[in-house]
């Protein structure tokens, strides 16, 4: 960002913005290519968020106009960003004249908010470290980008924007060129691009959306990129309180698709599927499954009230996950994660340590309450009969639902178990950190 404005994601942007958002809109199939329609699209973009989006649009255009970049470079990078969909020179304009019109559209919209508005001097991002980082990623994709585009000197033109105009806009123009020309981006580079985008204040969607990412195979054993809870315990958390879907299956489908930006499509469905299958493949009773679900959801979805048994409900969850995986990751083969040696005894110890506190509490005290003791007994069963990992995650969820206080010593042990199970660093922070009685 420039000046005193906060990061783009703090401003509420969840996807691309500014000049590159305009280019993306003009590149869509069926978009009109005459100047009046193109300018009308710019006006619509500038009018979003009560005119706030006009700030980035105008700033982007003026950063290029304030640079010494030659017309051929401006035209090349603009055509690349739109996939050759709109060429100003085909309508009697230079690219600089087109950028001036965009700047005028932005200023006009902002003057509707404040009549005395005058565009401030541009303050381009020219940090040498960031410039070099963007150039390095551009050079990695240079051969593929050059092969995919008919525009000569495209890579050189993008590099000139980064180093001679603005690294922020240059980064987004590189991304737009990759997207417009469907250039495959390896997963490792994609993760670097997301991390680099954070340094500019981009929301992940500005990097991810439309990018042709070469994802690694889906593997439930790999928890890389997970923030907070996951699998069956995460699904239960999402049913807590109002879950805002017309049917329970719709809520499960939404949860199964929640891979975020850093994981291959189907990752969350795979983790949820394996959690659920492990429960169903054991001798865990229907009553125990029902208790665990009702406790973990804080009776957010009362399967017993609707006459649905615990096993019947989990079978529905399996169906939803398998449907999604068939669509996005048909080659996925479920594989159980390696066991955490000795963890079962440790999880049991933590459950039994909390049992005295839980014995005086109930889940959902005002509606068909469930005794805390009953929940703890079910947690012991899932830990010994199903999986210590899932048992620990459901324990964390139960502690959160019952609001049971934790000592610092207990929390230290929880951190050790979370590390053994390869949870993300935010897992405990999002669940039980606030319950620790710190001195």
PDB file of C-alpha atoms in Angstrom, residues 180-435:
ATOM      1  CA  UNK A 180      -5.039 -14.597 -18.723  1.00  0.00           C
ATOM      2  CA  UNK A 181      -2.675 -16.997 -20.530  1.00  0.00           C
ATOM      3  CA  UNK A 182      -3.496 -20.050 -18.347  1.00  0.00           C
ATOM      4  CA  UNK A 183       0.139 -20.604 -17.412  1.00  0.00           C
ATOM      5  CA  UNK A 184       0.486 -23.536 -14.963  1.00  0.00           C
ATOM      6  CA  UNK A 185       2.038 -22.464 -11.667  1.00  0.00           C
ATOM      7  CA  UNK A 186       3.698 -25.154  -9.514  1.00  0.00           C
ATOM      8  CA  UNK A 187       2.385 -25.468  -5.973  1.00  0.00           C
ATOM      9  CA  UNK A 188       5.683 -24.420  -4.415  1.00  0.00           C
ATOM     10  CA  UNK A 189       5.759 -21.205  -6.408  1.00  0.00           C
ATOM     11  CA  UNK A 190       2.093 -20.578  -5.683  1.00  0.00           C
ATOM     12  CA  UNK A 191       2.808 -20.647  -1.953  1.00  0.00           C
ATOM     13  CA  UNK A 192       5.651 -18.177  -2.471  1.00  0.00           C
ATOM     14  CA  UNK A 193       3.332 -15.898  -4.446  1.00  0.00           C
ATOM     15  CA  UNK A 194       0.722 -15.968  -1.664  1.00  0.00           C
ATOM     16  CA  UNK A 195       3.410 -15.147   0.913  1.00  0.00           C
ATOM     17  CA  UNK A 196       4.719 -12.329  -1.289  1.00  0.00           C
ATOM     18  CA  UNK A 197       1.180 -11.049  -1.759  1.00  0.00           C
ATOM     19  CA  UNK A 198       0.780 -10.759   2.015  1.00  0.00           C
ATOM     20  CA  UNK A 199       3.815  -8.459   2.080  1.00  0.00           C
ATOM     21  CA  UNK A 200       1.991  -6.136  -0.309  1.00  0.00           C
ATOM     22  CA  UNK A 201      -1.197  -6.434   1.733  1.00  0.00           C
ATOM     23  CA  UNK A 202      -3.072  -8.434  -0.934  1.00  0.00           C
ATOM     24  CA  UNK A 203      -5.938 -10.714   0.109  1.00  0.00           C
ATOM     25  CA  UNK A 204      -5.180 -14.334  -0.879  1.00  0.00           C
ATOM     26  CA  UNK A 205      -7.969 -14.203  -3.451  1.00  0.00           C
ATOM     27  CA  UNK A 206      -6.008 -11.635  -5.457  1.00  0.00           C
ATOM     28  CA  UNK A 207      -3.375 -14.315  -5.979  1.00  0.00           C
ATOM     29  CA  UNK A 208      -5.443 -17.497  -5.993  1.00  0.00           C
ATOM     30  CA  UNK A 209      -8.550 -16.664  -8.022  1.00  0.00           C
ATOM     31  CA  UNK A 210      -8.126 -17.627 -11.661  1.00  0.00           C
ATOM     32  CA  UNK A 211      -4.562 -18.930 -11.259  1.00  0.00           C
ATOM     33  CA  UNK A 212      -3.874 -22.335 -12.833  1.00  0.00           C
ATOM     34  CA  UNK A 213      -2.186 -24.034  -9.873  1.00  0.00           C
ATOM     35  CA  UNK A 214      -0.502 -27.425 -10.211  1.00  0.00           C
ATOM     36  CA  UNK A 215      -1.700 -28.925  -6.950  1.00  0.00           C
ATOM     37  CA  UNK A 216      -0.031 -31.886  -5.240  1.00  0.00           C
ATOM     38  CA  UNK A 217      -2.162 -34.994  -4.646  1.00  0.00           C
ATOM     39  CA  UNK A 218      -4.739 -34.688  -1.893  1.00  0.00           C
ATOM     40  CA  UNK A 219      -3.521 -36.379   1.255  1.00  0.00           C
ATOM     41  CA  UNK A 220      -5.378 -36.326   4.556  1.00  0.00           C
ATOM     42  CA  UNK A 221      -2.133 -37.260   6.283  1.00  0.00           C
ATOM     43  CA  UNK A 222      -0.664 -33.893   5.298  1.00  0.00           C
ATOM     44  CA  UNK A 223      -2.011 -31.033   7.405  1.00  0.00           C
ATOM     45  CA  UNK A 224       0.119 -28.347   5.838  1.00  0.00           C
ATOM     46  CA  UNK A 225      -1.709 -25.053   5.561  1.00  0.00           C
ATOM     47  CA  UNK A 226      -4.454 -25.826   8.124  1.00  0.00           C
ATOM     48  CA  UNK A 227      -5.263 -22.999  10.516  1.00  0.00           C
ATOM     49  CA  UNK A 228      -7.310 -23.958  13.533  1.00  0.00           C
ATOM     50  CA  UNK A 229      -9.556 -27.002  13.706  1.00  0.00           C
ATOM     51  CA  UNK A 230     -10.216 -29.548  10.949  1.00  0.00           C
ATOM     52  CA  UNK A 231     -12.056 -32.751  10.160  1.00  0.00           C
ATOM     53  CA  UNK A 232     -14.974 -34.000  12.244  1.00  0.00           C
ATOM     54  CA  UNK A 233     -14.249 -31.695  15.182  1.00  0.00           C
ATOM     55  CA  UNK A 234     -14.270 -28.698  12.841  1.00  0.00           C
ATOM     56  CA  UNK A 235     -17.524 -29.809  11.253  1.00  0.00           C
ATOM     57  CA  UNK A 236     -19.126 -30.070  14.692  1.00  0.00           C
ATOM     58  CA  UNK A 237     -17.871 -26.582  15.561  1.00  0.00           C
ATOM     59  CA  UNK A 238     -19.562 -25.199  12.441  1.00  0.00           C
ATOM     60  CA  UNK A 239     -22.905 -26.604  13.545  1.00  0.00           C
ATOM     61  CA  UNK A 240     -22.684 -24.797  16.870  1.00  0.00           C
ATOM     62  CA  UNK A 241     -25.374 -22.146  17.198  1.00  0.00           C
ATOM     63  CA  UNK A 242     -27.037 -20.978  13.984  1.00  0.00           C
ATOM     64  CA  UNK A 243     -25.456 -22.625  10.953  1.00  0.00           C
ATOM     65  CA  UNK A 244     -27.378 -20.681   8.301  1.00  0.00           C
ATOM     66  CA  UNK A 245     -28.029 -23.427   5.743  1.00  0.00           C
ATOM     67  CA  UNK A 246     -31.381 -24.775   4.623  1.00  0.00           C
ATOM     68  CA  UNK A 247     -30.416 -28.411   5.220  1.00  0.00           C
ATOM     69  CA  UNK A 248     -27.754 -30.194   7.277  1.00  0.00           C
ATOM     70  CA  UNK A 249     -26.292 -31.741   4.119  1.00  0.00           C
ATOM     71  CA  UNK A 250     -25.755 -28.265   2.679  1.00  0.00           C
ATOM     72  CA  UNK A 251     -23.831 -27.315   5.803  1.00  0.00           C
ATOM     73  CA  UNK A 252     -21.658 -30.427   5.471  1.00  0.00           C
ATOM     74  CA  UNK A 253     -21.058 -29.684   1.780  1.00  0.00           C
ATOM     75  CA  UNK A 254     -19.900 -26.163   2.636  1.00  0.00           C
ATOM     76  CA  UNK A 255     -17.548 -27.528   5.287  1.00  0.00           C
ATOM     77  CA  UNK A 256     -16.158 -30.154   2.897  1.00  0.00           C
ATOM     78  CA  UNK A 257     -15.266 -27.428   0.389  1.00  0.00           C
ATOM     79  CA  UNK A 258     -13.484 -25.219   2.934  1.00  0.00           C
ATOM     80  CA  UNK A 259      -9.929 -25.923   1.800  1.00  0.00           C
ATOM     81  CA  UNK A 260      -8.777 -22.328   2.010  1.00  0.00           C
ATOM     82  CA  UNK A 261      -6.184 -20.977  -0.386  1.00  0.00           C
ATOM     83  CA  UNK A 262      -3.163 -23.070   0.551  1.00  0.00           C
ATOM     84  CA  UNK A 263      -4.470 -26.631   0.284  1.00  0.00           C
ATOM     85  CA  UNK A 264      -5.339 -28.744  -2.770  1.00  0.00           C
ATOM     86  CA  UNK A 265      -9.045 -28.906  -3.609  1.00  0.00           C
ATOM     87  CA  UNK A 266     -10.580 -31.777  -1.663  1.00  0.00           C
ATOM     88  CA  UNK A 267      -8.186 -31.582   1.301  1.00  0.00           C
ATOM     89  CA  UNK A 268     -10.788 -30.780   3.941  1.00  0.00           C
ATOM     90  CA  UNK A 269     -13.210 -33.347   2.535  1.00  0.00           C
ATOM     91  CA  UNK A 270     -10.439 -35.967   2.735  1.00  0.00           C
ATOM     92  CA  UNK A 271      -9.611 -35.176   6.364  1.00  0.00           C
ATOM     93  CA  UNK A 272     -13.307 -35.148   7.293  1.00  0.00           C
ATOM     94  CA  UNK A 273     -13.908 -38.393   5.405  1.00  0.00           C
ATOM     95  CA  UNK A 274     -11.089 -40.196   7.158  1.00  0.00           C
ATOM     96  CA  UNK A 275     -12.180 -38.983  10.593  1.00  0.00           C
ATOM     97  CA  UNK A 276     -15.716 -40.141   9.896  1.00  0.00           C
ATOM     98  CA  UNK A 277     -14.746 -43.498   8.428  1.00  0.00           C
ATOM     99  CA  UNK A 278     -12.542 -44.289  11.397  1.00  0.00           C
ATOM    100  CA  UNK A 279     -15.489 -43.751  13.711  1.00  0.00           C
ATOM    101  CA  UNK A 280     -17.845 -45.851  11.581  1.00  0.00           C
ATOM    102  CA  UNK A 281     -15.337 -48.686  11.091  1.00  0.00           C
ATOM    103  CA  UNK A 282     -15.008 -49.326  14.825  1.00  0.00           C
ATOM    104  CA  UNK A 283     -17.371 -50.789  17.398  1.00  0.00           C
ATOM    105  CA  UNK A 284     -18.179 -47.386  18.872  1.00  0.00           C
ATOM    106  CA  UNK A 285     -21.838 -47.443  19.872  1.00  0.00           C
ATOM    107  CA  UNK A 286     -24.502 -45.356  18.218  1.00  0.00           C
ATOM    108  CA  UNK A 287     -25.261 -43.723  21.577  1.00  0.00           C
ATOM    109  CA  UNK A 288     -21.615 -42.717  22.095  1.00  0.00           C
ATOM    110  CA  UNK A 289     -21.416 -41.199  18.590  1.00  0.00           C
ATOM    111  CA  UNK A 290     -24.624 -39.262  19.228  1.00  0.00           C
ATOM    112  CA  UNK A 291     -23.342 -37.919  22.558  1.00  0.00           C
ATOM    113  CA  UNK A 292     -20.036 -36.842  21.012  1.00  0.00           C
ATOM    114  CA  UNK A 293     -21.815 -35.030  18.174  1.00  0.00           C
ATOM    115  CA  UNK A 294     -24.321 -33.276  20.418  1.00  0.00           C
ATOM    116  CA  UNK A 295     -21.616 -32.193  22.856  1.00  0.00           C
ATOM    117  CA  UNK A 296     -19.176 -30.977  20.173  1.00  0.00           C
ATOM    118  CA  UNK A 297     -21.934 -28.976  18.456  1.00  0.00           C
ATOM    119  CA  UNK A 298     -23.292 -27.700  21.797  1.00  0.00           C
ATOM    120  CA  UNK A 299     -26.584 -29.117  20.500  1.00  0.00           C
ATOM    121  CA  UNK A 300     -26.343 -26.936  17.412  1.00  0.00           C
ATOM    122  CA  UNK A 301     -27.876 -29.721  15.322  1.00  0.00           C
ATOM    123  CA  UNK A 302     -29.928 -32.089  17.456  1.00  0.00           C
ATOM    124  CA  UNK A 303     -29.832 -35.323  15.492  1.00  0.00           C
ATOM    125  CA  UNK A 304     -31.612 -37.144  18.344  1.00  0.00           C
ATOM    126  CA  UNK A 305     -34.465 -34.629  18.236  1.00  0.00           C
ATOM    127  CA  UNK A 306     -34.939 -35.384  14.527  1.00  0.00           C
ATOM    128  CA  UNK A 307     -34.765 -39.133  15.003  1.00  0.00           C
ATOM    129  CA  UNK A 308     -31.360 -39.499  13.312  1.00  0.00           C
ATOM    130  CA  UNK A 309     -28.872 -41.879  14.908  1.00  0.00           C
ATOM    131  CA  UNK A 310     -25.192 -41.041  15.255  1.00  0.00           C
ATOM    132  CA  UNK A 311     -24.080 -43.644  12.732  1.00  0.00           C
ATOM    133  CA  UNK A 312     -26.806 -42.695  10.280  1.00  0.00           C
ATOM    134  CA  UNK A 313     -25.694 -39.067  10.456  1.00  0.00           C
ATOM    135  CA  UNK A 314     -22.018 -39.876   9.914  1.00  0.00           C
ATOM    136  CA  UNK A 315     -22.943 -42.032   6.913  1.00  0.00           C
ATOM    137  CA  UNK A 316     -24.558 -38.945   5.391  1.00  0.00           C
ATOM    138  CA  UNK A 317     -21.348 -36.992   6.062  1.00  0.00           C
ATOM    139  CA  UNK A 318     -19.372 -39.722   4.256  1.00  0.00           C
ATOM    140  CA  UNK A 319     -21.690 -39.500   1.233  1.00  0.00           C
ATOM    141  CA  UNK A 320     -21.229 -35.731   0.951  1.00  0.00           C
ATOM    142  CA  UNK A 321     -17.432 -35.986   1.237  1.00  0.00           C
ATOM    143  CA  UNK A 322     -17.216 -38.762  -1.353  1.00  0.00           C
ATOM    144  CA  UNK A 323     -19.380 -36.796  -3.788  1.00  0.00           C
ATOM    145  CA  UNK A 324     -17.111 -33.761  -3.484  1.00  0.00           C
ATOM    146  CA  UNK A 325     -13.901 -35.791  -3.786  1.00  0.00           C
ATOM    147  CA  UNK A 326     -15.221 -37.548  -6.897  1.00  0.00           C
ATOM    148  CA  UNK A 327     -15.678 -34.117  -8.451  1.00  0.00           C
ATOM    149  CA  UNK A 328     -12.431 -32.357  -7.473  1.00  0.00           C
ATOM    150  CA  UNK A 329      -9.960 -35.162  -6.670  1.00  0.00           C
ATOM    151  CA  UNK A 330     -11.084 -38.388  -8.366  1.00  0.00           C
ATOM    152  CA  UNK A 331      -7.663 -40.003  -7.911  1.00  0.00           C
ATOM    153  CA  UNK A 332      -7.747 -39.637  -4.132  1.00  0.00           C
ATOM    154  CA  UNK A 333      -7.326 -42.872  -2.170  1.00  0.00           C
ATOM    155  CA  UNK A 334      -7.983 -42.676   1.592  1.00  0.00           C
ATOM    156  CA  UNK A 335      -4.958 -43.489   3.715  1.00  0.00           C
ATOM    157  CA  UNK A 336      -4.835 -43.488   7.500  1.00  0.00           C
ATOM    158  CA  UNK A 337      -2.163 -41.240   9.045  1.00  0.00           C
ATOM    159  CA  UNK A 338       0.676 -42.946  10.914  1.00  0.00           C
ATOM    160  CA  UNK A 339      -0.144 -43.579  14.579  1.00  0.00           C
ATOM    161  CA  UNK A 340       1.292 -41.302  17.233  1.00  0.00           C
ATOM    162  CA  UNK A 341       3.113 -43.784  19.482  1.00  0.00           C
ATOM    163  CA  UNK A 342       2.057 -43.582  23.113  1.00  0.00           C
ATOM    164  CA  UNK A 343      -0.333 -40.684  22.518  1.00  0.00           C
ATOM    165  CA  UNK A 344      -3.411 -42.673  23.511  1.00  0.00           C
ATOM    166  CA  UNK A 345      -2.360 -42.925  27.151  1.00  0.00           C
ATOM    167  CA  UNK A 346      -1.531 -39.230  27.231  1.00  0.00           C
ATOM    168  CA  UNK A 347      -4.900 -38.229  25.790  1.00  0.00           C
ATOM    169  CA  UNK A 348      -6.684 -40.489  28.263  1.00  0.00           C
ATOM    170  CA  UNK A 349      -4.775 -38.807  31.078  1.00  0.00           C
ATOM    171  CA  UNK A 350      -5.945 -35.387  29.918  1.00  0.00           C
ATOM    172  CA  UNK A 351      -9.560 -36.563  29.650  1.00  0.00           C
ATOM    173  CA  UNK A 352      -9.460 -38.024  33.155  1.00  0.00           C
ATOM    174  CA  UNK A 353      -7.777 -34.894  34.461  1.00  0.00           C
ATOM    175  CA  UNK A 354     -10.766 -32.837  33.259  1.00  0.00           C
ATOM    176  CA  UNK A 355     -13.449 -35.327  34.312  1.00  0.00           C
ATOM    177  CA  UNK A 356     -13.860 -34.012  37.893  1.00  0.00           C
ATOM    178  CA  UNK A 357     -14.512 -30.503  36.561  1.00  0.00           C
ATOM    179  CA  UNK A 358     -16.826 -31.802  33.854  1.00  0.00           C
ATOM    180  CA  UNK A 359     -18.868 -33.835  36.324  1.00  0.00           C
ATOM    181  CA  UNK A 360     -20.491 -30.678  37.656  1.00  0.00           C
ATOM    182  CA  UNK A 361     -21.449 -29.317  34.228  1.00  0.00           C
ATOM    183  CA  UNK A 362     -23.927 -30.049  31.451  1.00  0.00           C
ATOM    184  CA  UNK A 363     -24.071 -29.404  27.740  1.00  0.00           C
ATOM    185  CA  UNK A 364     -27.156 -27.383  26.763  1.00  0.00           C
ATOM    186  CA  UNK A 365     -28.570 -26.868  30.263  1.00  0.00           C
ATOM    187  CA  UNK A 366     -31.821 -25.356  28.957  1.00  0.00           C
ATOM    188  CA  UNK A 367     -32.671 -27.954  26.320  1.00  0.00           C
ATOM    189  CA  UNK A 368     -32.303 -31.709  26.817  1.00  0.00           C
ATOM    190  CA  UNK A 369     -29.084 -31.355  28.852  1.00  0.00           C
ATOM    191  CA  UNK A 370     -26.228 -33.833  28.530  1.00  0.00           C
ATOM    192  CA  UNK A 371     -24.191 -34.545  31.635  1.00  0.00           C
ATOM    193  CA  UNK A 372     -20.516 -33.658  31.416  1.00  0.00           C
ATOM    194  CA  UNK A 373     -19.656 -37.077  32.875  1.00  0.00           C
ATOM    195  CA  UNK A 374     -21.466 -38.796  29.995  1.00  0.00           C
ATOM    196  CA  UNK A 375     -19.467 -36.764  27.482  1.00  0.00           C
ATOM    197  CA  UNK A 376     -16.170 -37.641  29.166  1.00  0.00           C
ATOM    198  CA  UNK A 377     -17.018 -41.335  29.064  1.00  0.00           C
ATOM    199  CA  UNK A 378     -17.704 -41.070  25.322  1.00  0.00           C
ATOM    200  CA  UNK A 379     -14.394 -39.237  24.834  1.00  0.00           C
ATOM    201  CA  UNK A 380     -12.560 -42.103  26.513  1.00  0.00           C
ATOM    202  CA  UNK A 381     -14.266 -44.526  24.151  1.00  0.00           C
ATOM    203  CA  UNK A 382     -13.328 -42.614  21.008  1.00  0.00           C
ATOM    204  CA  UNK A 383      -9.730 -42.299  22.230  1.00  0.00           C
ATOM    205  CA  UNK A 384      -9.317 -46.019  22.964  1.00  0.00           C
ATOM    206  CA  UNK A 385     -11.503 -47.493  20.213  1.00  0.00           C
ATOM    207  CA  UNK A 386     -11.110 -45.039  17.344  1.00  0.00           C
ATOM    208  CA  UNK A 387      -8.210 -42.589  17.356  1.00  0.00           C
ATOM    209  CA  UNK A 388      -6.329 -40.606  20.061  1.00  0.00           C
ATOM    210  CA  UNK A 389      -5.928 -37.693  17.636  1.00  0.00           C
ATOM    211  CA  UNK A 390      -9.688 -37.345  17.123  1.00  0.00           C
ATOM    212  CA  UNK A 391     -10.232 -37.970  20.827  1.00  0.00           C
ATOM    213  CA  UNK A 392      -7.957 -35.056  21.684  1.00  0.00           C
ATOM    214  CA  UNK A 393      -9.601 -32.710  19.188  1.00  0.00           C
ATOM    215  CA  UNK A 394     -13.032 -33.585  20.580  1.00  0.00           C
ATOM    216  CA  UNK A 395     -11.703 -33.076  24.113  1.00  0.00           C
ATOM    217  CA  UNK A 396     -10.559 -29.582  23.151  1.00  0.00           C
ATOM    218  CA  UNK A 397     -13.978 -28.892  21.686  1.00  0.00           C
ATOM    219  CA  UNK A 398     -15.714 -30.201  24.841  1.00  0.00           C
ATOM    220  CA  UNK A 399     -13.516 -28.072  27.101  1.00  0.00           C
ATOM    221  CA  UNK A 400     -14.478 -25.090  24.967  1.00  0.00           C
ATOM    222  CA  UNK A 401     -18.211 -25.893  25.026  1.00  0.00           C
ATOM    223  CA  UNK A 402     -18.260 -26.482  28.794  1.00  0.00           C
ATOM    224  CA  UNK A 403     -15.920 -23.531  29.419  1.00  0.00           C
ATOM    225  CA  UNK A 404     -13.695 -25.586  31.714  1.00  0.00           C
ATOM    226  CA  UNK A 405     -10.725 -23.677  33.156  1.00  0.00           C
ATOM    227  CA  UNK A 406      -7.209 -24.867  32.318  1.00  0.00           C
ATOM    228  CA  UNK A 407      -4.016 -24.497  34.277  1.00  0.00           C
ATOM    229  CA  UNK A 408      -0.856 -23.332  32.587  1.00  0.00           C
ATOM    230  CA  UNK A 409       0.629 -26.776  33.203  1.00  0.00           C
ATOM    231  CA  UNK A 410      -2.299 -28.454  31.432  1.00  0.00           C
ATOM    232  CA  UNK A 411      -2.001 -26.051  28.531  1.00  0.00           C
ATOM    233  CA  UNK A 412       1.689 -26.852  28.182  1.00  0.00           C
ATOM    234  CA  UNK A 413       0.793 -30.534  27.930  1.00  0.00           C
ATOM    235  CA  UNK A 414      -1.886 -29.691  25.362  1.00  0.00           C
ATOM    236  CA  UNK A 415       0.723 -27.867  23.291  1.00  0.00           C
ATOM    237  CA  UNK A 416       2.958 -30.941  23.359  1.00  0.00           C
ATOM    238  CA  UNK A 417       0.111 -33.177  22.185  1.00  0.00           C
ATOM    239  CA  UNK A 418      -0.875 -30.694  19.481  1.00  0.00           C
ATOM    240  CA  UNK A 419       2.699 -30.776  18.218  1.00  0.00           C
ATOM    241  CA  UNK A 420       2.754 -34.573  18.219  1.00  0.00           C
ATOM    242  CA  UNK A 421      -0.446 -34.638  16.152  1.00  0.00           C
ATOM    243  CA  UNK A 422       0.961 -31.986  13.762  1.00  0.00           C
ATOM    244  CA  UNK A 423      -1.746 -29.401  14.403  1.00  0.00           C
ATOM    245  CA  UNK A 424      -1.296 -25.878  13.101  1.00  0.00           C
ATOM    246  CA  UNK A 425       0.079 -23.296  15.491  1.00  0.00           C
ATOM    247  CA  UNK A 426      -3.334 -21.613  15.763  1.00  0.00           C
ATOM    248  CA  UNK A 427      -5.279 -24.749  16.734  1.00  0.00           C
ATOM    249  CA  UNK A 428      -5.186 -24.152  20.492  1.00  0.00           C
ATOM    250  CA  UNK A 429      -5.349 -20.398  20.093  1.00  0.00           C
ATOM    251  CA  UNK A 430      -8.698 -20.666  18.349  1.00  0.00           C
ATOM    252  CA  UNK A 431     -10.165 -23.129  20.851  1.00  0.00           C
ATOM    253  CA  UNK A 432      -8.991 -23.142  24.471  1.00  0.00           C
ATOM    254  CA  UNK A 433      -6.275 -20.517  24.905  1.00  0.00           C
ATOM    255  CA  UNK A 434      -8.768 -18.090  26.480  1.00  0.00           C
ATOM    256  CA  UNK A 435      -9.623 -20.657  29.184  1.00  0.00           C
TER     257      UNK A 435
END
